[in-house]
Short mmCIF file of C-alpha atoms and ligand atoms in Angstrom, two decimals:
data_model
loop_
_atom_site.label_atom_id
_atom_site.label_comp_id
_atom_site.label_asym_id
_atom_site.label_seq_id
_atom_site.Cartn_x
_atom_site.Cartn_y
_atom_site.Cartn_z
CA MET B 1 -193.17 -258.86 -7.84
CA TYR B 2 -196.44 -259.35 -8.83
CA ASP B 3 -198.68 -257.89 -5.74
CA VAL B 4 -201.96 -257.93 -6.58
CA TYR B 5 -203.42 -256.15 -3.52
CA GLU B 6 -200.71 -253.21 -4.79
CA ILE B 7 -202.73 -253.71 -8.39
CA ARG B 8 -206.00 -253.03 -7.07
CA ASN B 9 -205.02 -249.65 -5.95
CA ASP B 10 -204.80 -248.76 -9.30
CA PHE B 11 -208.39 -249.31 -10.29
CA PRO B 12 -210.98 -246.94 -8.65
CA ILE B 13 -214.20 -249.11 -9.26
CA LEU B 14 -212.84 -252.33 -7.40
CA LYS B 15 -213.65 -249.74 -4.15
CA GLU B 16 -217.53 -249.77 -5.01
CA ILE B 17 -220.05 -250.91 -2.68
CA VAL B 18 -222.73 -252.89 -4.07
CA ASN B 19 -225.79 -254.02 -2.53
CA GLY B 20 -224.25 -253.00 0.39
CA LYS B 21 -221.28 -255.47 -0.11
CA GLN B 22 -217.32 -254.77 -1.49
CA LEU B 23 -217.74 -255.24 -5.28
CA VAL B 24 -216.11 -258.81 -6.24
CA TYR B 25 -216.03 -258.28 -9.97
CA LEU B 26 -215.58 -261.80 -11.84
CA ASP B 27 -217.14 -261.00 -15.26
CA ASN B 28 -213.46 -259.93 -17.04
CA SER B 29 -214.46 -261.81 -20.04
CA ALA B 30 -216.97 -259.40 -20.74
CA THR B 31 -214.77 -256.39 -19.97
CA THR B 32 -212.33 -255.58 -17.86
CA GLN B 33 -212.02 -252.51 -15.63
CA LYS B 34 -209.91 -249.41 -16.05
CA PRO B 35 -206.91 -248.15 -14.11
CA LYS B 36 -207.02 -244.75 -13.44
CA THR B 37 -204.15 -244.28 -16.14
CA VAL B 38 -206.61 -245.25 -18.54
CA ILE B 39 -209.58 -242.97 -16.96
CA ASP B 40 -207.31 -239.90 -16.69
CA THR B 41 -205.79 -240.07 -20.45
CA ILE B 42 -209.18 -239.77 -21.57
CA TYR B 43 -210.24 -237.13 -19.57
CA ASN B 44 -207.23 -235.27 -20.38
CA TYR B 45 -208.01 -235.78 -24.00
CA TYR B 46 -210.93 -234.24 -23.84
CA SER B 47 -209.95 -231.50 -21.00
CA SER B 48 -206.82 -230.41 -23.19
CA TYR B 49 -206.09 -231.61 -26.75
CA ASN B 50 -209.70 -232.62 -28.21
CA ALA B 51 -209.18 -232.27 -31.85
CA ASN B 52 -210.04 -234.30 -34.67
CA VAL B 53 -207.15 -236.39 -36.10
CA HIS B 54 -205.29 -236.88 -39.81
CA ARG B 55 -206.97 -233.45 -40.70
CA GLY B 56 -206.21 -230.10 -38.98
CA VAL B 57 -202.82 -228.21 -38.98
CA HIS B 58 -203.44 -226.72 -35.78
CA SER B 59 -201.53 -227.79 -32.53
CA LEU B 60 -204.48 -229.35 -31.15
CA GLY B 61 -204.97 -231.74 -34.25
CA VAL B 62 -201.34 -232.31 -34.34
CA LYS B 63 -201.16 -233.62 -30.68
CA ALA B 64 -204.52 -235.61 -31.08
CA THR B 65 -202.99 -237.77 -34.09
CA GLU B 66 -199.69 -237.88 -32.38
CA ALA B 67 -201.11 -239.28 -29.33
CA TYR B 68 -203.52 -241.79 -31.84
CA GLU B 69 -200.72 -242.78 -33.91
CA ASN B 70 -198.75 -243.41 -30.71
CA THR B 71 -201.29 -246.08 -29.85
CA ARG B 72 -200.84 -248.24 -33.07
CA ARG B 73 -196.99 -248.33 -32.64
CA MET B 74 -197.59 -249.66 -29.09
CA VAL B 75 -200.12 -252.24 -30.39
CA ALA B 76 -197.76 -253.02 -33.05
CA ASN B 77 -195.12 -253.59 -30.45
CA PHE B 78 -197.15 -255.20 -28.63
CA ILE B 79 -197.76 -258.14 -30.61
CA ASN B 80 -194.74 -257.69 -32.54
CA ALA B 81 -196.44 -256.68 -35.87
CA PRO B 82 -193.35 -256.18 -38.20
CA ASP B 83 -195.04 -252.59 -39.00
CA PRO B 84 -197.74 -250.35 -37.69
CA VAL B 85 -199.33 -249.98 -41.06
CA CYS B 86 -200.78 -253.66 -40.36
CA ILE B 87 -202.59 -252.16 -37.41
CA ILE B 88 -206.21 -251.24 -38.63
CA PHE B 89 -208.20 -249.41 -35.54
CA THR B 90 -212.08 -250.79 -35.58
CA LYS B 91 -214.82 -250.42 -33.07
CA GLY B 92 -214.14 -254.18 -31.74
CA THR B 93 -213.49 -257.66 -32.51
CA THR B 94 -216.86 -258.09 -33.87
CA GLU B 95 -216.18 -255.05 -36.56
CA SER B 96 -212.71 -256.43 -37.44
CA ILE B 97 -214.19 -260.12 -38.26
CA ASN B 98 -216.42 -258.24 -40.25
CA LEU B 99 -213.88 -256.33 -41.65
CA VAL B 100 -212.04 -259.53 -43.02
CA ALA B 101 -215.05 -261.23 -44.12
CA TYR B 102 -216.20 -258.32 -46.05
CA SER B 103 -213.05 -256.68 -47.50
CA TRP B 104 -211.19 -259.84 -47.92
CA GLY B 105 -213.85 -262.91 -48.31
CA ARG B 106 -216.32 -261.18 -50.84
CA LYS B 107 -213.29 -260.10 -52.67
CA PHE B 108 -211.30 -263.43 -52.96
CA LEU B 109 -213.63 -266.47 -52.15
CA LYS B 110 -215.70 -268.32 -54.74
CA GLU B 111 -218.59 -270.66 -54.76
CA GLY B 112 -217.68 -274.10 -53.60
CA ASN B 113 -214.68 -272.32 -51.25
CA GLU B 114 -214.73 -274.04 -47.68
CA ILE B 115 -214.30 -272.29 -44.71
CA ILE B 116 -213.63 -273.79 -41.35
CA ILE B 117 -214.75 -272.55 -37.96
CA THR B 118 -215.50 -274.47 -34.43
CA ILE B 119 -218.44 -275.20 -32.65
CA MET B 120 -216.78 -272.94 -29.52
CA GLU B 121 -216.86 -270.04 -31.45
CA HIS B 122 -218.13 -266.87 -30.34
CA HIS B 123 -221.62 -265.57 -32.37
CA SER B 124 -219.02 -262.62 -33.82
CA ASN B 125 -216.96 -265.49 -35.80
CA ILE B 126 -219.65 -267.30 -36.69
CA VAL B 127 -222.22 -265.28 -38.00
CA PRO B 128 -220.52 -262.92 -40.42
CA TRP B 129 -219.14 -266.65 -42.34
CA GLN B 130 -223.18 -267.53 -42.69
CA ILE B 131 -223.73 -264.28 -43.96
CA LEU B 132 -220.91 -264.70 -46.50
CA ALA B 133 -221.39 -268.23 -47.46
CA LYS B 134 -225.19 -267.73 -48.03
CA GLU B 135 -224.01 -264.79 -50.23
CA LYS B 136 -221.36 -266.59 -52.11
CA ASN B 137 -222.55 -270.37 -51.81
CA LEU B 138 -219.52 -271.07 -49.63
CA VAL B 139 -219.64 -274.42 -47.26
CA LEU B 140 -219.03 -273.76 -43.85
CA LYS B 141 -217.39 -276.44 -41.78
CA PHE B 142 -217.98 -276.55 -37.55
CA ILE B 143 -214.70 -278.61 -36.10
CA PRO B 144 -216.41 -280.40 -32.86
CA LEU B 145 -215.05 -280.85 -29.59
CA LYS B 146 -213.48 -283.90 -27.67
CA ASP B 147 -215.37 -285.17 -24.67
CA ASP B 148 -213.11 -283.19 -22.47
CA GLY B 149 -213.91 -279.72 -24.08
CA THR B 150 -210.53 -279.58 -25.96
CA LEU B 151 -210.66 -279.28 -29.81
CA ASP B 152 -210.70 -282.63 -31.90
CA LEU B 153 -207.73 -281.87 -33.70
CA GLU B 154 -208.47 -285.23 -35.68
CA ALA B 155 -211.51 -283.75 -37.03
CA PHE B 156 -209.78 -280.27 -37.99
CA LYS B 157 -207.25 -282.52 -40.09
CA SER B 158 -209.65 -284.32 -42.23
CA SER B 159 -212.01 -281.27 -42.73
CA LEU B 160 -208.89 -279.44 -44.23
CA ASN B 161 -208.62 -280.08 -47.93
CA GLU B 162 -207.97 -278.22 -51.39
CA LYS B 163 -211.51 -276.26 -51.16
CA THR B 164 -210.40 -274.70 -47.66
CA LYS B 165 -209.82 -271.03 -48.10
CA LEU B 166 -209.99 -269.91 -44.28
CA VAL B 167 -209.59 -271.00 -41.06
CA ALA B 168 -210.97 -268.66 -38.70
CA ILE B 169 -210.74 -269.81 -34.93
CA THR B 170 -210.86 -268.67 -31.53
CA HIS B 171 -207.43 -269.21 -29.66
CA VAL B 172 -209.78 -268.97 -26.03
CA SER B 173 -213.39 -270.20 -25.84
CA ASN B 174 -215.04 -267.49 -23.97
CA VAL B 175 -217.42 -270.08 -22.46
CA LEU B 176 -214.81 -273.14 -21.81
CA GLY B 177 -212.06 -271.27 -21.42
CA THR B 178 -209.94 -274.05 -23.58
CA ILE B 179 -206.75 -272.71 -25.56
CA ASN B 180 -206.82 -273.90 -29.08
CA PRO B 181 -203.40 -274.80 -30.32
CA ILE B 182 -203.40 -272.43 -32.91
CA ARG B 183 -199.53 -272.99 -33.96
CA GLU B 184 -200.45 -276.44 -35.24
CA ILE B 185 -203.66 -274.93 -36.44
CA ILE B 186 -201.76 -272.24 -38.49
CA ARG B 187 -199.28 -274.64 -39.84
CA LEU B 188 -201.80 -277.32 -40.96
CA SER B 189 -204.02 -274.79 -42.26
CA HIS B 190 -200.87 -273.21 -44.56
CA SER B 191 -199.79 -276.32 -45.40
CA ALA B 192 -203.27 -277.05 -47.19
CA GLY B 193 -203.20 -273.53 -48.93
CA ALA B 194 -206.00 -271.77 -46.35
CA ILE B 195 -205.35 -268.68 -44.67
CA VAL B 196 -205.76 -268.36 -40.92
CA LEU B 197 -208.00 -265.59 -38.77
CA VAL B 198 -207.22 -266.21 -34.91
CA ASP B 199 -210.15 -264.35 -33.05
CA GLY B 200 -207.73 -263.32 -30.11
CA ALA B 201 -210.63 -261.48 -28.03
CA GLN B 202 -210.24 -264.00 -24.90
CA SER B 203 -206.46 -264.62 -25.17
CA VAL B 204 -204.47 -260.98 -26.29
CA PRO B 205 -205.31 -259.74 -22.94
CA SER B 206 -203.53 -262.41 -20.91
CA ILE B 207 -201.02 -264.50 -23.37
CA PRO B 208 -198.04 -262.49 -25.08
CA ILE B 209 -198.39 -263.45 -28.79
CA ASP B 210 -195.85 -262.91 -31.29
CA VAL B 211 -197.86 -262.70 -34.86
CA GLN B 212 -194.69 -262.90 -36.65
CA GLU B 213 -193.58 -265.98 -34.89
CA LEU B 214 -196.96 -267.22 -35.49
CA ASP B 215 -196.90 -266.30 -38.97
CA VAL B 216 -200.88 -265.72 -38.47
CA ASP B 217 -202.51 -263.97 -41.47
CA PHE B 218 -205.30 -261.93 -39.28
CA LEU B 219 -205.62 -261.16 -35.47
CA VAL B 220 -208.46 -259.31 -34.11
CA PHE B 221 -209.36 -258.27 -30.29
CA SER B 222 -210.95 -255.68 -28.41
CA ALA B 223 -209.48 -252.83 -26.00
CA HIS B 224 -211.91 -253.31 -23.81
CA LYS B 225 -211.06 -256.93 -22.71
CA MET B 226 -207.41 -255.85 -21.97
CA LEU B 227 -208.06 -252.85 -19.83
CA GLY B 228 -208.80 -250.22 -22.28
CA PRO B 229 -211.58 -248.15 -23.57
CA THR B 230 -214.78 -249.63 -24.99
CA GLY B 231 -215.36 -249.12 -28.76
CA VAL B 232 -211.85 -249.58 -29.71
CA GLY B 233 -211.11 -252.90 -31.57
CA VAL B 234 -207.80 -253.95 -33.61
CA LEU B 235 -207.41 -255.63 -37.03
CA TYR B 236 -204.02 -257.09 -37.46
CA GLY B 237 -203.39 -258.29 -41.20
CA LYS B 238 -200.56 -259.34 -42.96
CA GLU B 239 -199.28 -256.18 -45.54
CA GLU B 240 -199.46 -258.37 -48.46
CA LEU B 241 -203.26 -259.07 -47.32
CA LEU B 242 -204.50 -255.97 -46.58
CA GLU B 243 -202.84 -254.28 -49.42
CA ARG B 244 -205.12 -256.23 -51.91
CA MET B 245 -208.35 -256.04 -49.63
CA ASP B 246 -210.82 -253.06 -50.60
CA PRO B 247 -212.29 -250.98 -47.66
CA LEU B 248 -215.47 -251.88 -45.99
CA LEU B 249 -216.19 -248.20 -45.06
CA GLY B 250 -216.02 -245.38 -48.17
CA GLY B 251 -215.99 -241.96 -46.67
CA GLY B 252 -213.37 -239.18 -45.10
CA GLU B 253 -210.01 -239.76 -44.80
CA MET B 254 -209.94 -243.13 -46.34
CA ILE B 255 -209.21 -241.94 -49.69
CA LYS B 256 -206.05 -240.09 -51.67
CA ARG B 257 -208.24 -238.25 -54.40
CA VAL B 258 -212.19 -238.37 -55.40
CA THR B 259 -213.69 -237.64 -58.37
CA LYS B 260 -217.13 -237.31 -59.39
CA ASP B 261 -216.64 -240.74 -61.25
CA SER B 262 -214.21 -242.66 -59.00
CA SER B 263 -211.90 -242.50 -56.19
CA VAL B 264 -208.65 -243.77 -54.87
CA TRP B 265 -208.60 -245.06 -51.72
CA ALA B 266 -205.41 -244.45 -48.99
CA ASP B 267 -202.71 -246.41 -48.11
CA ILE B 268 -203.04 -248.50 -45.48
CA PRO B 269 -204.45 -249.10 -42.64
CA TYR B 270 -206.16 -245.35 -43.58
CA LYS B 271 -208.00 -247.16 -46.28
CA PHE B 272 -209.89 -249.13 -43.76
CA GLU B 273 -210.77 -246.35 -41.09
CA GLY B 274 -212.89 -244.19 -43.22
CA GLY B 275 -214.61 -241.45 -40.75
CA THR B 276 -213.97 -240.06 -37.57
CA PRO B 277 -212.60 -242.90 -35.50
CA ASN B 278 -212.99 -243.28 -31.67
CA ILE B 279 -210.22 -240.81 -30.97
CA ALA B 280 -210.55 -240.90 -27.36
CA GLY B 281 -210.95 -244.54 -26.90
CA VAL B 282 -207.50 -245.11 -29.05
CA ILE B 283 -205.56 -242.77 -26.91
CA GLY B 284 -207.03 -244.25 -23.91
CA PHE B 285 -205.79 -247.68 -25.29
CA ALA B 286 -202.11 -246.76 -25.11
CA PRO B 287 -202.02 -246.52 -20.96
CA ALA B 288 -203.65 -250.11 -21.03
CA ILE B 289 -200.81 -251.75 -22.66
CA GLU B 290 -198.16 -249.66 -21.16
CA TYR B 291 -199.78 -250.79 -17.88
CA LEU B 292 -199.68 -254.73 -19.36
CA ASN B 293 -196.15 -253.83 -20.34
CA LYS B 294 -195.22 -252.95 -17.09
CA LEU B 295 -196.73 -255.90 -15.22
CA GLY B 296 -195.32 -258.39 -17.88
CA LEU B 297 -198.07 -260.32 -19.51
CA SER B 298 -196.27 -263.77 -18.52
CA ASN B 299 -196.99 -262.57 -14.91
CA VAL B 300 -200.71 -261.99 -16.00
CA TYR B 301 -200.90 -265.20 -17.63
CA ASN B 302 -199.14 -267.08 -14.59
CA HIS B 303 -201.46 -265.29 -12.03
CA GLU B 304 -204.65 -265.87 -13.94
CA ARG B 305 -203.44 -269.80 -14.12
CA ALA B 306 -203.24 -269.80 -10.31
CA LEU B 307 -206.59 -268.37 -9.58
CA VAL B 308 -208.22 -270.76 -12.20
CA SER B 309 -206.76 -273.84 -10.89
CA TYR B 310 -207.69 -272.29 -7.25
CA ALA B 311 -211.22 -271.66 -8.26
CA LEU B 312 -211.89 -275.14 -10.18
CA ASN B 313 -210.24 -277.27 -7.46
CA ARG B 314 -212.89 -275.86 -5.06
CA LEU B 315 -215.78 -275.76 -7.43
CA LEU B 316 -215.22 -279.44 -8.35
CA LYS B 317 -215.79 -280.04 -4.55
CA ILE B 318 -219.43 -278.39 -4.11
CA ASP B 319 -221.87 -280.67 -4.48
CA GLY B 320 -224.29 -280.11 -7.84
CA ILE B 321 -222.04 -278.39 -9.59
CA ARG B 322 -221.67 -279.28 -13.29
CA ILE B 323 -218.36 -277.57 -15.04
CA TYR B 324 -217.90 -277.48 -18.72
CA GLY B 325 -214.64 -277.42 -20.59
CA PRO B 326 -211.31 -278.77 -19.82
CA LEU B 327 -210.84 -280.00 -15.77
CA ASN B 328 -207.22 -279.82 -16.10
CA SER B 329 -205.97 -276.13 -15.54
CA GLU B 330 -202.99 -276.98 -18.48
CA SER B 331 -205.50 -276.29 -21.26
CA ARG B 332 -207.75 -273.62 -19.94
CA LEU B 333 -207.00 -269.90 -19.07
CA ASN B 334 -208.99 -267.79 -17.06
CA ILE B 335 -212.83 -268.68 -17.76
CA ILE B 336 -214.89 -271.22 -16.00
CA SER B 337 -218.64 -271.73 -17.12
CA PHE B 338 -220.89 -274.02 -14.79
CA ASN B 339 -224.36 -274.88 -13.80
CA TYR B 340 -225.41 -275.32 -10.06
CA ARG B 341 -227.89 -278.17 -9.53
CA ASP B 342 -231.28 -277.37 -11.94
CA ILE B 343 -231.28 -273.66 -10.88
CA HIS B 344 -231.49 -271.25 -13.59
CA PRO B 345 -228.16 -269.51 -14.42
CA HIS B 346 -229.88 -266.15 -13.95
CA ASP B 347 -231.47 -266.99 -10.79
CA VAL B 348 -227.77 -268.11 -9.46
CA ALA B 349 -226.26 -264.68 -10.86
CA THR B 350 -229.00 -262.57 -9.39
CA ILE B 351 -228.30 -263.89 -5.74
CA LEU B 352 -224.50 -263.44 -6.17
CA ASP B 353 -225.23 -259.96 -7.00
CA GLN B 354 -227.15 -259.50 -3.93
CA TYR B 355 -223.75 -260.51 -2.38
CA GLY B 356 -221.93 -257.67 -4.61
CA ILE B 357 -220.51 -260.49 -6.79
CA ALA B 358 -220.79 -259.86 -10.80
CA ILE B 359 -220.64 -263.22 -12.63
CA ARG B 360 -222.07 -263.63 -16.25
CA ALA B 361 -224.86 -265.62 -16.92
CA GLY B 362 -226.92 -266.79 -20.47
CA HIS B 363 -225.69 -268.44 -23.49
CA HIS B 364 -222.48 -265.83 -23.79
CA CYS B 365 -222.85 -265.16 -26.97
CA ALA B 366 -222.09 -268.96 -28.10
CA GLN B 367 -225.08 -270.63 -28.99
CA PRO B 368 -224.30 -273.19 -31.35
CA LEU B 369 -221.59 -274.45 -28.21
CA HIS B 370 -224.40 -274.51 -25.46
CA SER B 371 -226.90 -276.43 -28.20
CA TYR B 372 -223.71 -278.75 -28.73
CA ILE B 373 -223.04 -279.18 -24.74
CA GLY B 374 -227.04 -280.14 -24.51
CA ILE B 375 -227.74 -277.13 -22.40
CA SER B 376 -229.56 -273.47 -22.63
CA ALA B 377 -227.72 -271.16 -20.39
CA SER B 378 -224.90 -271.51 -17.62
CA CYS B 379 -223.24 -269.26 -15.32
CA ARG B 380 -219.66 -267.98 -15.97
CA VAL B 381 -216.94 -266.45 -13.74
CA SER B 382 -214.02 -265.03 -15.41
CA PHE B 383 -210.88 -263.68 -13.79
CA TYR B 384 -208.06 -261.19 -14.48
CA LEU B 385 -204.90 -259.69 -13.24
CA TYR B 386 -206.77 -257.84 -10.46
CA ASN B 387 -208.47 -260.71 -9.18
CA THR B 388 -207.59 -262.86 -5.74
CA LYS B 389 -207.98 -265.84 -4.27
CA GLU B 390 -209.80 -264.17 -1.32
CA GLU B 391 -212.54 -262.83 -3.87
CA ILE B 392 -212.93 -266.60 -5.21
CA ASP B 393 -213.77 -267.88 -1.43
CA ILE B 394 -216.44 -264.73 -1.28
CA PHE B 395 -217.94 -266.17 -4.44
CA LEU B 396 -217.88 -269.83 -3.46
CA ASP B 397 -219.27 -269.19 0.21
CA ALA B 398 -222.14 -267.06 -1.68
CA LEU B 399 -222.64 -270.06 -4.15
CA ARG B 400 -223.12 -272.11 -1.47
CA LYS B 401 -226.00 -270.12 0.08
CA VAL B 402 -227.57 -270.15 -3.36
CA ASP B 403 -228.96 -273.55 -3.18
CA ARG B 404 -230.88 -272.70 0.34
CA ILE B 405 -231.44 -269.06 -0.72
CA PHE B 406 -233.29 -270.30 -3.85
CA LYS B 407 -235.43 -272.91 -2.52
CA ASN B 408 -236.68 -270.64 0.22
CA GLU B 409 -237.71 -267.88 -2.12
CA HIS B 410 -239.17 -270.49 -4.08
CA ARG B 411 -241.23 -271.90 -1.30
CA ARG B 412 -242.27 -268.15 -0.15
CA THR B 413 -243.73 -267.87 -3.54
CA LEU B 414 -246.00 -270.69 -3.78
N1 C6P P 501 -217.42 -261.82 -25.30
C1 C6P P 501 -218.27 -262.19 -23.38
O1 C6P P 501 -218.97 -261.89 -22.39
P1 C6P P 501 -216.71 -257.33 -29.23
O2 C6P P 501 -218.03 -257.40 -28.39
O3 C6P P 501 -216.63 -257.22 -30.58
O4 C6P P 501 -215.90 -256.65 -28.25
O5 C6P P 501 -216.21 -258.83 -28.87
C2 C6P P 501 -216.95 -259.93 -29.44
C3 C6P P 501 -215.96 -261.10 -28.87
C4 C6P P 501 -215.44 -262.18 -29.96
N2 C6P P 501 -214.69 -263.28 -29.63
C5 C6P P 501 -214.71 -263.26 -28.17
C6 C6P P 501 -213.73 -264.72 -27.97
C7 C6P P 501 -215.39 -262.98 -27.59
O6 C6P P 501 -215.27 -263.16 -26.59
C8 C6P P 501 -215.93 -261.92 -27.78
C9 C6P P 501 -216.70 -260.78 -26.44
C10 C6P P 501 -217.42 -261.24 -24.62
O7 C6P P 501 -217.86 -263.47 -23.57
C11 C6P P 501 -218.97 -260.23 -25.02
S1 C6P P 501 -220.06 -261.28 -25.56
#
């Protein structure tokens, strides 16, 4: 049985008092909190077997390497990758996308080739393609949205043509919470001869994903958004694609042999992991995956969907709230972005913080989407596996007070 109160006991930070109030953490799309097993594993690594990986023959080095490679196998199982060699550790989703842009895009894309992304992308899935497009004279196309905040699939179909070489799309929007139909997008892209990169930063933590069944070419995500440490990301790639790509970083451990004139790359995945990696972070990622496996990702998904539907229904009843993205909770995962009357999102977030409630305010690294909607910023709440309906009630009560408090503050400063 999914017992959220039991689960909360595993997260020490959830007992924190912030500004005199019990912390209500609703900023999970930015980063999630960590269970004690993750914190302890990192402590244990540093206090009992801290050593570099893949280098030493001494016992500490062997133990650290085993733990590091164990995480790779666990990640592979988590997304059903055919082989752990298809899992590259990076420092996050951002670095994973950049790695594909430089190691695949720079090598294989030619002038006039087209890349399709969507208007709801995070900057991490826009800027690397803009840089590449400028460098190689490529065409970057943006798929628009329908009025309900879902992707315009018809526009996508008519954008696809024989010049399309890559479709890079987020599975779940970090602003709208929209769940995109990636299965259909992958199918259509492949039949047009394009490969597909899915940004799973917001979906892999909550939606069971099988990369083989989806037939996705690249999948990228971050450990810190799924209970794991910061500074660890994943690039999954099909083996034949990874084999043909050149490394992004040259340096230690990514080579087989170096002479004065040239070098021979190591096999995948090491070819892409030059330099000393975030060993503690990768080792600390394993208990995060273990935690999600134990809970069952489908249960996590159902829990989040119940919370989002509860919050949406109640938010819609508050006068002056404008919600962005799909209003039916079917097309939306765990995220709700909104504006409240004409109060600036930073003011809303600052007042909520006085009640111990953490939400995000700003453009959420999605400025083109905000311009497209016609706003410069929004407030965002995002739920995860340890949030409760009671926390949503506390948030809604505090939100109702924001208007009054803000007006009083405003009057006092005049
Ligand atoms: N979004 C948010 O508050 P990194 O920072 O590399 O771990 O992840 C980047 C990233 C890429 N794609 C999507 C869809 C994302 O949501 C994010 C991170 C956080 O929305 C921090 S800006």
